[in-house]
Structure formats: structure tokens, C-alpha cells
CSV table of C-alpha atoms in Angstrom, one decimal:
chain,number,residue,atom,x,y,z
I,1,UNK,CA,21.3,3.0,-13.4
I,2,UNK,CA,17.5,3.2,-13.9
I,3,UNK,CA,15.1,5.0,-11.8
I,4,UNK,CA,13.3,2.9,-9.2
I,5,UNK,CA,10.2,3.9,-7.3
I,6,UNK,CA,10.3,3.3,-3.4
I,7,UNK,CA,7.0,2.9,-1.5
I,8,UNK,CA,7.4,3.5,2.3
I,9,UNK,CA,4.5,1.3,4.0
I,10,UNK,CA,2.3,1.8,6.0
I,11,UNK,CA,2.2,5.6,5.1
I,12,UNK,CA,2.5,4.6,1.3
I,13,UNK,CA,5.0,7.7,0.8
I,14,UNK,CA,6.2,7.4,-2.8
I,15,UNK,CA,9.6,8.6,-4.2
I,16,UNK,CA,11.6,8.2,-7.3
I,17,UNK,CA,15.4,8.0,-7.2
I,18,UNK,CA,18.4,6.4,-9.0
I,19,UNK,CA,19.7,5.7,-5.4
I,20,UNK,CA,18.8,3.1,-2.8
I,21,UNK,CA,17.4,4.8,0.6
I,22,UNK,CA,19.8,4.8,3.4
I,23,UNK,CA,18.7,3.0,6.5
I,24,UNK,CA,19.8,2.9,9.9
I,25,UNK,CA,18.8,2.2,13.5
I,26,UNK,CA,20.8,4.2,15.8
I,27,UNK,CA,21.4,7.5,14.2
I,28,UNK,CA,22.7,9.0,10.7
I,29,UNK,CA,24.8,11.7,9.6
I,30,UNK,CA,24.2,13.7,6.5
I,31,UNK,CA,26.7,16.1,4.8
I,32,UNK,CA,28.6,16.9,1.6
I,33,UNK,CA,31.9,15.3,2.6
I,34,UNK,CA,32.3,11.4,3.6
I,35,UNK,CA,35.0,11.9,6.0
I,36,UNK,CA,33.2,14.7,7.8
I,37,UNK,CA,30.2,12.4,7.9
I,38,UNK,CA,32.4,9.6,9.3
I,39,UNK,CA,33.5,12.2,12.2
I,40,UNK,CA,29.8,12.7,13.1
I,41,UNK,CA,29.2,9.0,13.3
I,42,UNK,CA,32.3,8.4,15.3
I,43,UNK,CA,31.0,10.8,17.9
I,44,UNK,CA,27.6,8.9,17.7
I,45,UNK,CA,29.4,5.8,18.4
I,46,UNK,CA,31.3,7.0,21.2
I,47,UNK,CA,28.0,7.9,23.0
I,48,UNK,CA,27.6,11.4,21.9
I,49,UNK,CA,24.0,13.1,20.9
I,50,UNK,CA,22.9,14.8,17.8
I,51,UNK,CA,24.4,18.2,18.7
I,52,UNK,CA,27.8,16.5,19.6
I,53,UNK,CA,27.8,14.8,16.2
I,54,UNK,CA,26.7,17.9,14.3
I,55,UNK,CA,29.6,19.9,15.8
I,56,UNK,CA,32.1,17.2,15.1
I,57,UNK,CA,30.8,17.3,11.5
I,58,UNK,CA,31.0,21.1,11.0
I,59,UNK,CA,34.4,21.0,12.5
I,60,UNK,CA,35.7,18.3,9.9
I,61,UNK,CA,34.1,20.0,6.9
I,62,UNK,CA,36.0,23.3,8.0
I,63,UNK,CA,39.2,21.1,7.4
I,64,UNK,CA,37.9,19.0,4.5
I,65,UNK,CA,35.9,21.4,2.5
I,66,UNK,CA,37.3,24.9,3.5
I,67,UNK,CA,35.9,26.6,0.1
I,68,UNK,CA,32.3,26.0,1.6
I,69,UNK,CA,32.8,26.6,5.5
I,70,UNK,CA,35.4,27.4,8.2
I,71,UNK,CA,36.1,28.8,11.3
I,72,UNK,CA,35.9,32.4,10.0
I,73,UNK,CA,32.2,32.1,9.4
I,74,UNK,CA,28.9,31.7,11.3
I,75,UNK,CA,26.8,28.9,12.5
I,76,UNK,CA,22.9,28.7,12.7
I,77,UNK,CA,21.5,25.6,14.7
I,78,UNK,CA,18.1,24.1,14.9
I,79,UNK,CA,17.3,21.6,17.7
I,80,UNK,CA,14.3,19.4,18.1
I,81,UNK,CA,13.4,18.4,21.7
I,82,UNK,CA,11.7,15.0,21.6
I,83,UNK,CA,10.6,15.3,25.4
I,84,UNK,CA,8.9,18.9,24.8
I,85,UNK,CA,8.3,18.5,21.1
I,86,UNK,CA,9.9,22.0,20.5
I,87,UNK,CA,12.2,23.3,18.0
I,88,UNK,CA,14.9,25.6,19.5
I,89,UNK,CA,17.3,28.0,17.5
I,90,UNK,CA,20.8,29.1,18.3
I,91,UNK,CA,22.0,32.1,16.3
I,92,UNK,CA,26.0,32.1,16.1
I,93,UNK,CA,26.3,34.7,13.7
I,94,UNK,CA,29.1,37.7,14.6
I,95,UNK,CA,28.3,41.4,14.0
I,96,UNK,CA,30.3,43.7,11.8
I,97,UNK,CA,33.2,45.9,13.5
I,98,UNK,CA,31.9,48.6,15.4
I,99,UNK,CA,34.3,50.9,13.7
I,100,UNK,CA,32.9,50.0,10.3
I,101,UNK,CA,30.3,52.8,9.0
I,102,UNK,CA,28.5,53.2,5.6
I,103,UNK,CA,30.9,56.1,5.1
I,104,UNK,CA,33.8,54.1,5.6
I,105,UNK,CA,32.5,51.5,3.3
I,106,UNK,CA,31.8,54.0,0.5
I,107,UNK,CA,35.2,55.6,1.0
I,108,UNK,CA,37.2,52.3,0.8
I,109,UNK,CA,35.0,50.4,-1.6
I,110,UNK,CA,33.5,53.3,-3.9
I,111,UNK,CA,30.4,55.3,-4.3
I,112,UNK,CA,27.3,53.7,-5.7
I,113,UNK,CA,28.0,50.1,-4.4
I,114,UNK,CA,24.9,48.3,-3.4
I,115,UNK,CA,26.8,45.9,-1.2
I,116,UNK,CA,30.4,45.4,0.1
I,117,UNK,CA,32.7,43.4,-2.3
I,118,UNK,CA,32.7,39.9,-0.9
I,119,UNK,CA,36.6,39.8,-1.0
I,120,UNK,CA,37.2,43.0,0.7
I,121,UNK,CA,38.1,43.1,4.3
I,122,UNK,CA,35.0,44.9,5.2
I,123,UNK,CA,32.9,42.1,4.1
I,124,UNK,CA,34.2,40.1,7.2
I,125,UNK,CA,32.0,40.1,10.2
I,126,UNK,CA,33.3,38.6,13.6
I,127,UNK,CA,33.6,34.8,13.3
I,128,UNK,CA,30.9,33.2,15.3
I,129,UNK,CA,31.0,29.6,14.4
I,130,UNK,CA,33.6,28.8,17.0
I,131,UNK,CA,31.7,30.4,19.8
I,132,UNK,CA,28.5,28.5,18.5
I,133,UNK,CA,30.0,25.2,18.7
I,134,UNK,CA,31.1,26.1,22.3
I,135,UNK,CA,27.6,27.5,23.4
I,136,UNK,CA,25.7,24.6,21.8
I,137,UNK,CA,28.1,21.9,23.4
I,138,UNK,CA,27.7,23.5,26.9
I,139,UNK,CA,23.8,23.8,26.7
I,140,UNK,CA,22.9,20.8,24.5
I,141,UNK,CA,25.9,18.4,24.2
I,142,UNK,CA,26.8,15.3,26.3
I,143,UNK,CA,30.6,15.0,25.6
I,144,UNK,CA,33.6,17.2,26.0
I,145,UNK,CA,34.4,19.6,23.3
I,146,UNK,CA,37.9,18.5,22.8
I,147,UNK,CA,36.4,15.0,21.9
I,148,UNK,CA,34.1,16.5,19.6
I,149,UNK,CA,36.9,18.5,17.7
I,150,UNK,CA,39.3,15.6,17.7
I,151,UNK,CA,38.4,14.0,14.4
I,152,UNK,CA,38.7,17.3,12.7
I,153,UNK,CA,42.1,18.0,14.4
I,154,UNK,CA,43.3,14.6,13.2
I,155,UNK,CA,42.4,15.1,9.6
I,156,UNK,CA,44.0,18.4,9.7
I,157,UNK,CA,47.2,17.2,11.1
I,158,UNK,CA,47.5,13.7,9.3
I,159,UNK,CA,45.9,15.0,6.0
I,160,UNK,CA,42.9,14.0,3.8
I,161,UNK,CA,42.7,13.1,0.2
I,162,UNK,CA,40.9,16.1,-1.7
I,163,UNK,CA,37.8,15.2,-3.6
I,164,UNK,CA,36.9,16.4,-7.1
I,165,UNK,CA,34.3,18.8,-6.4
I,166,UNK,CA,36.2,20.4,-3.3
I,167,UNK,CA,39.5,20.6,-5.8
I,168,UNK,CA,37.5,22.3,-8.4
I,169,UNK,CA,36.0,25.0,-5.9
I,170,UNK,CA,39.3,25.4,-4.4
I,171,UNK,CA,41.0,25.9,-7.8
I,172,UNK,CA,38.4,28.5,-8.6
I,173,UNK,CA,39.5,30.5,-5.6
I,174,UNK,CA,43.3,30.1,-6.1
I,175,UNK,CA,43.9,33.6,-7.5
I,176,UNK,CA,42.2,35.0,-4.5
I,177,UNK,CA,44.1,32.9,-1.9
I,178,UNK,CA,47.3,33.6,-3.7
I,179,UNK,CA,46.7,37.2,-3.3
I,180,UNK,CA,45.8,36.7,0.3
I,181,UNK,CA,49.1,34.9,0.7
I,182,UNK,CA,51.2,37.7,-1.1
I,183,UNK,CA,49.4,40.2,1.4
I,184,UNK,CA,51.1,38.3,4.2
I,185,UNK,CA,54.5,39.0,2.6
I,186,UNK,CA,54.8,35.2,2.0
I,187,UNK,CA,56.0,35.2,5.8
I,188,UNK,CA,52.9,33.2,6.8
I,189,UNK,CA,52.4,29.4,6.1
I,190,UNK,CA,50.5,28.8,3.0
I,191,UNK,CA,47.5,27.8,5.0
I,192,UNK,CA,44.7,26.9,2.3
I,193,UNK,CA,47.6,26.5,-0.5
I,194,UNK,CA,50.3,23.9,-1.3
I,195,UNK,CA,53.9,25.1,-1.7
I,196,UNK,CA,55.0,24.4,-5.2
I,197,UNK,CA,58.0,26.1,-6.5
I,198,UNK,CA,56.9,25.7,-10.1
I,199,UNK,CA,53.8,27.2,-9.5
I,200,UNK,CA,52.8,31.1,-9.8
I,201,UNK,CA,53.9,32.6,-6.5
I,202,UNK,CA,55.3,29.3,-5.2
I,203,UNK,CA,52.1,28.3,-4.0
I,204,UNK,CA,48.8,26.7,-5.6
I,205,UNK,CA,45.4,25.1,-4.8
I,206,UNK,CA,45.6,21.3,-3.9
I,207,UNK,CA,44.8,18.8,-6.9
I,208,UNK,CA,42.2,15.8,-6.9
I,209,UNK,CA,43.3,13.1,-4.7
I,210,UNK,CA,46.2,15.1,-3.3
I,211,UNK,CA,46.9,14.4,0.6
I,212,UNK,CA,46.3,18.0,2.1
I,213,UNK,CA,47.4,18.8,5.5
I,214,UNK,CA,46.9,22.1,7.6
I,215,UNK,CA,48.6,21.7,10.9
I,216,UNK,CA,48.1,25.3,11.6
I,217,UNK,CA,44.3,24.8,11.6
I,218,UNK,CA,44.8,21.5,13.5
I,219,UNK,CA,46.4,23.3,16.4
I,220,UNK,CA,43.7,26.1,16.6
I,221,UNK,CA,41.0,23.4,16.7
I,222,UNK,CA,42.9,21.7,19.4
I,223,UNK,CA,43.3,24.9,21.4
I,224,UNK,CA,39.6,25.6,21.0
I,225,UNK,CA,38.6,22.3,22.2
I,226,UNK,CA,41.2,22.0,25.4
I,227,UNK,CA,40.8,25.9,26.4
I,228,UNK,CA,37.3,27.1,25.1
I,229,UNK,CA,36.0,30.1,23.2
I,230,UNK,CA,37.7,32.8,25.4
I,231,UNK,CA,41.2,31.6,24.3
I,232,UNK,CA,40.0,31.5,20.8
I,233,UNK,CA,38.6,35.1,20.6
I,234,UNK,CA,41.1,36.9,22.9
I,235,UNK,CA,44.2,34.6,22.3
I,236,UNK,CA,46.5,34.0,19.4
I,237,UNK,CA,43.8,33.1,16.8
I,238,UNK,CA,41.7,36.2,17.6
I,239,UNK,CA,44.9,38.3,17.4
I,240,UNK,CA,45.9,37.0,14.2
I,241,UNK,CA,42.3,37.4,12.6
I,242,UNK,CA,42.4,41.2,13.5
I,243,UNK,CA,46.1,41.6,12.5
I,244,UNK,CA,45.4,40.0,9.0
I,245,UNK,CA,42.3,42.0,8.5
I,246,UNK,CA,44.0,45.3,9.5
I,247,UNK,CA,46.9,44.8,7.1
I,248,UNK,CA,44.5,44.6,4.3
I,249,UNK,CA,42.7,47.8,5.5
I,250,UNK,CA,39.9,46.4,7.7
I,251,UNK,CA,38.8,48.0,11.0
I,252,UNK,CA,38.1,45.1,12.9
I,253,UNK,CA,39.6,45.4,16.5
I,254,UNK,CA,40.2,43.0,19.3
I,255,UNK,CA,37.4,44.6,21.3
I,256,UNK,CA,35.1,43.3,18.7
I,257,UNK,CA,35.9,39.6,19.1
I,258,UNK,CA,36.1,40.2,23.0
I,259,UNK,CA,32.7,41.6,23.0
I,260,UNK,CA,31.4,38.6,20.7
I,261,UNK,CA,32.8,36.0,23.4
I,262,UNK,CA,31.4,37.6,26.5
I,263,UNK,CA,27.9,38.2,24.8
I,264,UNK,CA,27.7,34.7,23.3
I,265,UNK,CA,25.4,33.1,20.9
I,266,UNK,CA,21.7,34.2,20.9
I,267,UNK,CA,18.7,31.9,21.5
I,268,UNK,CA,16.1,32.7,19.1
I,269,UNK,CA,12.4,31.5,18.6
I,270,UNK,CA,12.6,29.9,15.2
I,271,UNK,CA,10.3,31.0,12.5
I,272,UNK,CA,8.0,28.3,10.6
I,273,UNK,CA,5.4,28.0,7.8
I,274,UNK,CA,3.2,25.2,6.6
I,275,UNK,CA,4.0,23.6,3.3
I,276,UNK,CA,1.2,20.9,2.1
I,277,UNK,CA,0.5,20.0,5.8
I,278,UNK,CA,4.2,19.7,6.9
I,279,UNK,CA,5.6,22.5,9.3
I,280,UNK,CA,8.9,23.7,8.1
I,281,UNK,CA,11.3,25.5,10.9
I,282,UNK,CA,14.2,27.9,10.1
I,283,UNK,CA,16.4,30.1,12.1
I,284,UNK,CA,15.0,33.7,12.6
I,285,UNK,CA,16.5,36.6,10.8
I,286,UNK,CA,19.0,37.6,10.7
I,287,UNK,CA,19.2,33.9,9.3
I,288,UNK,CA,18.4,33.6,5.8
I,289,UNK,CA,15.8,30.9,6.3
I,290,UNK,CA,13.2,33.4,6.1
I,291,UNK,CA,13.7,33.0,2.1
I,292,UNK,CA,12.8,29.2,2.2
I,293,UNK,CA,9.6,29.8,4.1
I,294,UNK,CA,8.5,32.7,2.1
I,295,UNK,CA,8.9,30.6,-1.2
I,296,UNK,CA,7.3,27.5,0.3
I,297,UNK,CA,4.4,29.6,1.4
I,298,UNK,CA,3.8,30.8,-2.1
I,299,UNK,CA,4.0,27.5,-3.7
I,300,UNK,CA,1.6,26.1,-1.0
I,301,UNK,CA,-1.2,28.3,-2.1
I,302,UNK,CA,-0.8,27.5,-6.0
I,303,UNK,CA,-3.4,25.7,-7.8
I,304,UNK,CA,-2.6,23.4,-9.5
I,305,UNK,CA,0.0,22.3,-7.2
I,306,UNK,CA,3.7,22.5,-8.3
I,307,UNK,CA,3.9,18.6,-8.1
I,308,UNK,CA,1.2,18.0,-10.6
I,309,UNK,CA,3.4,18.8,-13.7
I,310,UNK,CA,5.9,16.6,-14.8
I,311,UNK,CA,9.3,17.0,-12.9
I,312,UNK,CA,11.7,19.3,-14.5
I,313,UNK,CA,9.2,20.3,-17.2
I,314,UNK,CA,8.6,24.3,-17.5
I,315,UNK,CA,5.3,24.1,-15.8
I,316,UNK,CA,7.1,22.6,-12.8
I,317,UNK,CA,10.1,24.8,-12.9
I,318,UNK,CA,8.5,28.2,-13.6
I,319,UNK,CA,6.6,28.8,-10.4
I,320,UNK,CA,9.6,27.4,-8.3
I,321,UNK,CA,11.7,30.1,-9.9
I,322,UNK,CA,9.2,32.8,-9.5
I,323,UNK,CA,8.5,31.9,-6.0
I,324,UNK,CA,12.3,31.9,-5.0
I,325,UNK,CA,12.8,35.0,-7.0
I,326,UNK,CA,10.4,36.9,-4.9
I,327,UNK,CA,11.4,35.5,-1.7
I,328,UNK,CA,14.9,36.4,-2.3
I,329,UNK,CA,14.0,40.1,-3.1
I,330,UNK,CA,11.9,40.4,0.1
I,331,UNK,CA,14.9,38.8,2.1
I,332,UNK,CA,17.3,40.9,0.7
I,333,UNK,CA,15.1,44.1,1.3
I,334,UNK,CA,14.1,43.1,5.0
I,335,UNK,CA,16.4,40.7,6.6
I,336,UNK,CA,18.8,42.4,8.9
I,337,UNK,CA,20.1,42.4,12.5
I,338,UNK,CA,17.1,42.4,14.6
I,339,UNK,CA,18.6,44.5,17.3
I,340,UNK,CA,18.9,47.5,14.9
I,341,UNK,CA,16.2,46.8,12.5
I,342,UNK,CA,12.3,45.5,13.0
I,343,UNK,CA,12.2,42.5,10.6
I,344,UNK,CA,8.7,41.7,9.7
I,345,UNK,CA,8.9,37.9,9.6
I,346,UNK,CA,5.4,37.2,10.7
I,347,UNK,CA,3.9,39.7,8.1
I,348,UNK,CA,6.1,38.4,5.4
I,349,UNK,CA,4.5,34.9,6.1
I,350,UNK,CA,1.0,36.1,6.5
I,351,UNK,CA,-1.4,34.6,4.2
I,352,UNK,CA,-2.8,38.0,3.0
I,353,UNK,CA,0.9,38.9,2.0
I,354,UNK,CA,1.8,35.7,0.6
I,355,UNK,CA,-1.4,35.7,-1.5
I,356,UNK,CA,-0.4,39.1,-2.9
I,357,UNK,CA,2.9,37.9,-4.0
């Protein structure tokens, strides 16, 4: 399909794309999986608000795109309040286990490491997404959590066709998933694998177009919706998470999950920066949004502007690469848990520092 240039009147905002713009009058959901977008749209049609739809979409993604997101991860939420014209932030990330120390990591993972191996149990923090959904729905939502999670429960129990990109990512993780399955002694259900007697270890990743069901995940999501976050963190799901990590040498304890449940998500003031007159907001550290703001701030001060060079040319890409390289370096050095470390977000986005970078 040939590229078309669209003009948005009366602001005369021009953009070039191979796709037609998507237009709607009562709301829109954007994500990487059509079935998850449909889940969010169903909530909007049922009278839910944007937060309701976002939670439903995220839960459906945890089912349909588990190689990208899931209940074991975290959640960061930005919400714009049209009445007050303010942006609010929710930090739903979990902490590391209290029993985990630098010395323990070096002992178990080896000296000289600059980071924890991402497949090691020590890399697992307390899952924050489930609690964040509950907290966001309670403060900002309009429908019961059970209603918001119902589309995801249905997808997990009835199954969904695996899409090509998801199948590719799933296949890349097949060896690691098979190893995890073997670590359970084959006693646990395959979970994220399909039983296949002809495959190595009797399990494999699902194929493109294959209907995949995850009844175990569906039951956990249903319990979360019906009983709330306390049951998730202190009930059978939390107990199973701790047991699985400890069997592999992790140090997470049930008290870590209980403490996160009692403390809840944190409500942070977002950080923001200007890019060509547009104010861009991100969640504050320990969120990684500071990376994007730092890069945009550097690009905003360049002359000539990045957009003045042909799209995709060396002159266009080189400043993008360099700005992101510097921004990622700063984030990797400075971004940490603000309860333990002073993260100089304002200084990193100051005009003086940005000009120097």
C-alpha cells in the first residue's frame, strides 16, 4: 500500500502513514493484541471508564501475551483528570525480598556480576500488578473488579488463537519454560506450555493459530476479582509463588507478599518534560519513564531539529540513538527505589544538565 499524507484540519497537523487513521466518538483502546483491545472495549461499552478498560485490557494481555506481561510483573499507571487538568501517577511495582542482599546475590550468582541474571529467582520481585489493578479500580474505577477481569477469565478458560508474533516470542522462551516445568518435577500443570508426548520433555510452546487455554490462570484471575488482593497475596496464589521460588533457591517469603498487600501501591507525582511545546508525562522513579524524558529533552534542544532530516536517514537516526544511549546510561546509574536512594530526577531534566549532555 502506498503512503498517504493526512491533514488534520483546522490545526493542519500532517503525518504520513501506510494506514488510515482510526477514529471513534465514545472511546478507544490501543494495545498489541486485538483480543485484549476487545476486552477493554467491552468494558467501555458496559459503562466503564478509561481505568476500568485499562485494567481489563492489561488482564487480557496477561492471558493472550504472557511472554510480554503477566500477574508476576508490575504496573505503572498515569491518569489524566479532565476536571482538574492534572496527571496522577500510580506506582504498582513490588520490592525485592527482605532476605535478599548483595552478598547473597554474589554468593548464589557469582562474583563480578553487574546485574542479577534475569532468569534467576533472585531477579523476581514481589508481583505488583495484581495489587495495582485492585488499588486503581478502588480509587478510580466505576465497575466491580470481577467485571473488569471477566473477559480475561473467559479467554483463559475458553482459549484463544495464538498470534504469530506471540508464538515467535513464546518459542524463544520454550527452553526456559521447559526448565521451569522440569524444576516442578513435572507435577504441576504445564501452565505456559502445551502437553505433547512427541516434544522434548513432553511439553512445548503453542504454535501459531493453536487454541491455547490456561484454566489455572483463569481461576486465579477469577479469585482476584471475587475476593480481592488480600486473597491473592496471602492465599493460595501467593503461597504457590513463594514455594516455586524457594524450590529454585530464591529467598522470597510469604511475609514479603503480605507486606506489599498491606502497604499497597504508592501514589506518586509524575515527572514531566517539554518536547517542542508538548508536555510529556511519565511515572516517577523507580519507574523507567525518566529515560524517555531525558532523551526527549536532549532532542528538544538540538539545532537543526531532528525532524528536519529525511525520516530514516543517518542524520535523523544518529541523534536519536545518541540521545537514547545517554538517557539509558543515566537511568541505569541513577534510577532506584526512592525510599532508599535519592533519585535526582529534577536535576537530570534541568536545562543545564541537558545542555551538557
